[in-house]
Amino acid sequence: MLDGLADRMNWSAPFDRGRGTVRRGRGIAIGIKASVSPTTSVAIVYLFADGSCNLYCGTVDMGQGAVTVMAQIAGEVLNIPAERVKVVHPDTDVTPYDMATLGSRSTYHMGHAVRLAAEDARIKVQALAREVGLPEGSQVPLAELFQKKYKMQAGNIVGVGHYIPSYVPPDASGLTPQATPFWMIGGAGAEVEVDVETGHVVVTRLVNVADVGRPLNPRIVATQLSGAAIMQLGITLFEKMHHDNGQVTNASLADYKIPGIFDIPPIENETVEAIQHSGPFGAKGAGETGTFSVSPAIANAIHDAVGVRITELPLNPEAVFRALRAKQNQPLEDE
Amino acid sequence: MSATKTITFTLNGEQVTAEIAPHHNLIEMLQNQFDLFGARESCGQGICGSCTVSVNGRAVSGCLYLAAFADGAEVVTVEHLDADGKLDPVQGAFIEAGGFQCGFCTPGFVLMSKQLLDEQSDPDDDQIRHYLSGNLCRCGAYPEIMEAVKIAAKKRNKRESGI
């Protein structure tokens, strides 16, 4: 991954350091994170008499594309197109248990549960085929199997799957051989321009390189990585939450600046394909991976540009200017 | 109880009337009286663009635009873009480019992009950014949105040249 980053950043090539009041710098960073563990996911695949398929799963799709990927997994096992799998949205009256949609856990944990539920359903379909006297491997459509058994469009098959990862709690010294079912690994590289008169930082290039296992839907994963990096870019540069005795005092979105379209640098995303052998179809979580390294990469680039090491976010003009003045032994007064 | 007023306007091509109070904004009226939820109030301050509605051909922030001002106007919401049974080229381009994750801001971006392309058939990156700078996307789909607008421009120009 570091190699991928260095290549993309042309790390060994000469670098323009800027001139006058605008100094240029570049930095890279790499981060790893565990997925929350141990957690459980349960899924139900329901095959109807007409051959249609519902998938009941509690993963909340908030834009990350979980519904698409879960349908892909069920479709892959059942050998039907993903678009024919109707994913039933989370509803505690209807959908089975899932720990939560967080911690980049859904593709891995719910993905396994969906895979197992679909495999369970597939075994039952094969049993039904035997029951109605069809030879092994016959590709008779499901609706016809039901018709043969019930003499009408009736019946159903329910496949259930649950997944609990192996996990070993930490011992007295805090060590465990199995802390998490998978690790997320994300790297970022940034090039910045720092205005030494104002402390204003402009990110002129942002590179994300991520190990996401085998991306089940590469297009969705690329958008996730890019979006995650942009959200982290906002936290890195702009988003300052003000508190007064625990009460947030930013009055509105006007006082809590999230990135707008003018704030987006040219972004490149690259996935290092490294199959996660314990994951469903080689996949693992990718939700947070794009966030890990953006802040340290930009902070490193600022350090490279103007020699100040800032360890608190956001790296807004005030923070950078204060650091520059402190470095010149002319610190500004506190607020 | 505040006094209400009856207004008449064109909504997505149809003549309609609505009973409104002076303080109602366009979004409240569209959601409560016409079940149109495509324009969504988010910041409520005209900063984020997710409540964008077209009034007399101009995009307005529905959260700041008083419903009373719609009297006699021509109002178009995102729901009208596929009125002929086909997605608008801009909508198709957003799908093609994956110009969203959660989709909450998308109607606003789509309406603004459409207005941009009505005015400027082949915008460059800076023009696109300038035009969409009043729309916020918390999922950070901006690079894909830029791509979507370019695809939409191509689609529309192809359609107009009849190729």
mmCIF file with all atom_site columns, C-alpha atoms in Angstrom, chain A residues 151-226:
data_model
loop_
_atom_site.group_PDB
_atom_site.id
_atom_site.type_symbol
_atom_site.label_atom_id
_atom_site.label_alt_id
_atom_site.label_comp_id
_atom_site.label_asym_id
_atom_site.label_entity_id
_atom_site.label_seq_id
_atom_site.pdbx_PDB_ins_code
_atom_site.Cartn_x
_atom_site.Cartn_y
_atom_site.Cartn_z
_atom_site.occupancy
_atom_site.B_iso_or_equiv
_atom_site.pdbx_formal_charge
_atom_site.auth_seq_id
_atom_site.auth_comp_id
_atom_site.auth_asym_id
_atom_site.auth_atom_id
_atom_site.pdbx_PDB_model_num
ATOM 1  C CA . LYS A 1 151 ? -50.126 -28.810 -7.964 1.00 0.00 ? 151 LYS A CA 1
ATOM 2  C CA . MET A 1 152 ? -50.688 -25.078 -7.805 1.00 0.00 ? 152 MET A CA 1
ATOM 3  C CA . GLN A 1 153 ? -48.673 -21.901 -7.222 1.00 0.00 ? 153 GLN A CA 1
ATOM 4  C CA . ALA A 1 154 ? -48.119 -22.473 -3.505 1.00 0.00 ? 154 ALA A CA 1
ATOM 5  C CA . GLY A 1 155 ? -45.446 -23.152 -0.957 1.00 0.00 ? 155 GLY A CA 1
ATOM 6  C CA . ASN A 1 156 ? -42.301 -21.393 0.121  1.00 0.00 ? 156 ASN A CA 1
ATOM 7  C CA . ILE A 1 157 ? -38.758 -21.980 1.231  1.00 0.00 ? 157 ILE A CA 1
ATOM 8  C CA . VAL A 1 158 ? -37.144 -20.106 4.065  1.00 0.00 ? 158 VAL A CA 1
ATOM 9  C CA . GLY A 1 159 ? -33.373 -20.010 4.439  1.00 0.00 ? 159 GLY A CA 1
ATOM 10 C CA . VAL A 1 160 ? -31.879 -18.678 7.654  1.00 0.00 ? 160 VAL A CA 1
ATOM 11 C CA . GLY A 1 161 ? -28.295 -17.673 8.271  1.00 0.00 ? 161 GLY A CA 1
ATOM 12 C CA . HIS A 1 162 ? -26.469 -16.153 11.176 1.00 0.00 ? 162 HIS A CA 1
ATOM 13 C CA . TYR A 1 163 ? -22.894 -15.137 11.627 1.00 0.00 ? 163 TYR A CA 1
ATOM 14 C CA . ILE A 1 164 ? -20.804 -14.700 14.768 1.00 0.00 ? 164 ILE A CA 1
ATOM 15 C CA . PRO A 1 165 ? -17.097 -14.144 14.118 1.00 0.00 ? 165 PRO A CA 1
ATOM 16 C CA . SER A 1 166 ? -14.480 -15.975 16.129 1.00 0.00 ? 166 SER A CA 1
ATOM 17 C CA . TYR A 1 167 ? -13.202 -13.710 18.850 1.00 0.00 ? 167 TYR A CA 1
ATOM 18 C CA . VAL A 1 168 ? -10.903 -14.094 21.823 1.00 0.00 ? 168 VAL A CA 1
ATOM 19 C CA . PRO A 1 169 ? -11.299 -11.524 24.602 1.00 0.00 ? 169 PRO A CA 1
ATOM 20 C CA . PRO A 1 170 ? -8.091  -9.778  25.645 1.00 0.00 ? 170 PRO A CA 1
ATOM 21 C CA . ASP A 1 171 ? -6.175  -11.424 28.505 1.00 0.00 ? 171 ASP A CA 1
ATOM 22 C CA . ALA A 1 172 ? -5.070  -9.647  31.689 1.00 0.00 ? 172 ALA A CA 1
ATOM 23 C CA . SER A 1 173 ? -2.260  -7.934  29.816 1.00 0.00 ? 173 SER A CA 1
ATOM 24 C CA . GLY A 1 174 ? -4.670  -6.744  27.133 1.00 0.00 ? 174 GLY A CA 1
ATOM 25 C CA . LEU A 1 175 ? -3.474  -9.130  24.435 1.00 0.00 ? 175 LEU A CA 1
ATOM 26 C CA . THR A 1 176 ? -5.566  -11.335 22.176 1.00 0.00 ? 176 THR A CA 1
ATOM 27 C CA . PRO A 1 177 ? -4.729  -13.393 19.097 1.00 0.00 ? 177 PRO A CA 1
ATOM 28 C CA . GLN A 1 178 ? -8.169  -12.608 17.615 1.00 0.00 ? 178 GLN A CA 1
ATOM 29 C CA . ALA A 1 179 ? -9.241  -9.055  18.377 1.00 0.00 ? 179 ALA A CA 1
ATOM 30 C CA . THR A 1 180 ? -11.280 -8.532  15.255 1.00 0.00 ? 180 THR A CA 1
ATOM 31 C CA . PRO A 1 181 ? -12.501 -10.567 12.287 1.00 0.00 ? 181 PRO A CA 1
ATOM 32 C CA . PHE A 1 182 ? -10.676 -8.245  9.895  1.00 0.00 ? 182 PHE A CA 1
ATOM 33 C CA . TRP A 1 183 ? -8.496  -5.170  9.830  1.00 0.00 ? 183 TRP A CA 1
ATOM 34 C CA . MET A 1 184 ? -9.134  -2.132  7.680  1.00 0.00 ? 184 MET A CA 1
ATOM 35 C CA . ILE A 1 185 ? -6.041  -0.554  6.185  1.00 0.00 ? 185 ILE A CA 1
ATOM 36 C CA . GLY A 1 186 ? -6.145  2.862   4.575  1.00 0.00 ? 186 GLY A CA 1
ATOM 37 C CA . GLY A 1 187 ? -3.473  5.249   3.360  1.00 0.00 ? 187 GLY A CA 1
ATOM 38 C CA . ALA A 1 188 ? -3.595  8.806   2.071  1.00 0.00 ? 188 ALA A CA 1
ATOM 39 C CA . GLY A 1 189 ? -1.253  11.272  0.484  1.00 0.00 ? 189 GLY A CA 1
ATOM 40 C CA . ALA A 1 190 ? -1.770  15.023  0.281  1.00 0.00 ? 190 ALA A CA 1
ATOM 41 C CA . GLU A 1 191 ? -0.121  17.975  -1.390 1.00 0.00 ? 191 GLU A CA 1
ATOM 42 C CA . VAL A 1 192 ? -0.861  21.359  0.143  1.00 0.00 ? 192 VAL A CA 1
ATOM 43 C CA . GLU A 1 193 ? -0.217  25.045  -0.243 1.00 0.00 ? 193 GLU A CA 1
ATOM 44 C CA . VAL A 1 194 ? 0.094   27.039  2.966  1.00 0.00 ? 194 VAL A CA 1
ATOM 45 C CA . ASP A 1 195 ? -0.221  30.820  2.971  1.00 0.00 ? 195 ASP A CA 1
ATOM 46 C CA . VAL A 1 196 ? 2.216   31.868  5.685  1.00 0.00 ? 196 VAL A CA 1
ATOM 47 C CA . GLU A 1 197 ? 0.554   35.287  6.065  1.00 0.00 ? 197 GLU A CA 1
ATOM 48 C CA . THR A 1 198 ? -2.925  33.915  6.767  1.00 0.00 ? 198 THR A CA 1
ATOM 49 C CA . GLY A 1 199 ? -2.461  30.277  7.770  1.00 0.00 ? 199 GLY A CA 1
ATOM 50 C CA . HIS A 1 200 ? -4.813  29.289  4.990  1.00 0.00 ? 200 HIS A CA 1
ATOM 51 C CA . VAL A 1 201 ? -4.271  25.742  3.703  1.00 0.00 ? 201 VAL A CA 1
ATOM 52 C CA . VAL A 1 202 ? -5.328  24.581  0.268  1.00 0.00 ? 202 VAL A CA 1
ATOM 53 C CA . VAL A 1 203 ? -5.152  20.867  -0.471 1.00 0.00 ? 203 VAL A CA 1
ATOM 54 C CA . THR A 1 204 ? -4.140  20.638  -4.110 1.00 0.00 ? 204 THR A CA 1
ATOM 55 C CA . ARG A 1 205 ? -4.132  16.869  -4.393 1.00 0.00 ? 205 ARG A CA 1
ATOM 56 C CA . LEU A 1 206 ? -5.498  14.000  -2.327 1.00 0.00 ? 206 LEU A CA 1
ATOM 57 C CA . VAL A 1 207 ? -4.684  10.365  -2.953 1.00 0.00 ? 207 VAL A CA 1
ATOM 58 C CA . ASN A 1 208 ? -6.418  7.479   -1.177 1.00 0.00 ? 208 ASN A CA 1
ATOM 59 C CA . VAL A 1 209 ? -5.104  3.972   -1.313 1.00 0.00 ? 209 VAL A CA 1
ATOM 60 C CA . ALA A 1 210 ? -7.082  1.312   0.528  1.00 0.00 ? 210 ALA A CA 1
ATOM 61 C CA . ASP A 1 211 ? -6.977  -2.390  1.183  1.00 0.00 ? 211 ASP A CA 1
ATOM 62 C CA . VAL A 1 212 ? -10.648 -3.318  0.981  1.00 0.00 ? 212 VAL A CA 1
ATOM 63 C CA . GLY A 1 213 ? -10.341 -7.043  0.447  1.00 0.00 ? 213 GLY A CA 1
ATOM 64 C CA . ARG A 1 214 ? -12.100 -7.986  -2.768 1.00 0.00 ? 214 ARG A CA 1
ATOM 65 C CA . PRO A 1 215 ? -14.514 -5.157  -3.573 1.00 0.00 ? 215 PRO A CA 1
ATOM 66 C CA . LEU A 1 216 ? -17.858 -6.854  -4.280 1.00 0.00 ? 216 LEU A CA 1
ATOM 67 C CA . ASN A 1 217 ? -19.036 -3.765  -6.122 1.00 0.00 ? 217 ASN A CA 1
ATOM 68 C CA . PRO A 1 218 ? -15.948 -1.785  -7.177 1.00 0.00 ? 218 PRO A CA 1
ATOM 69 C CA . ARG A 1 219 ? -17.951 1.252   -8.256 1.00 0.00 ? 219 ARG A CA 1
ATOM 70 C CA . ILE A 1 220 ? -19.695 1.566   -4.913 1.00 0.00 ? 220 ILE A CA 1
ATOM 71 C CA . VAL A 1 221 ? -16.445 1.005   -3.018 1.00 0.00 ? 221 VAL A CA 1
ATOM 72 C CA . ALA A 1 222 ? -14.714 3.774   -4.983 1.00 0.00 ? 222 ALA A CA 1
ATOM 73 C CA . THR A 1 223 ? -17.524 6.217   -4.160 1.00 0.00 ? 223 THR A CA 1
ATOM 74 C CA . GLN A 1 224 ? -17.423 5.152   -0.508 1.00 0.00 ? 224 GLN A CA 1
ATOM 75 C CA . LEU A 1 225 ? -13.677 5.733   -0.279 1.00 0.00 ? 225 LEU A CA 1
ATOM 76 C CA . SER A 1 226 ? -13.910 9.098   -2.006 1.00 0.00 ? 226 SER A CA 1
#
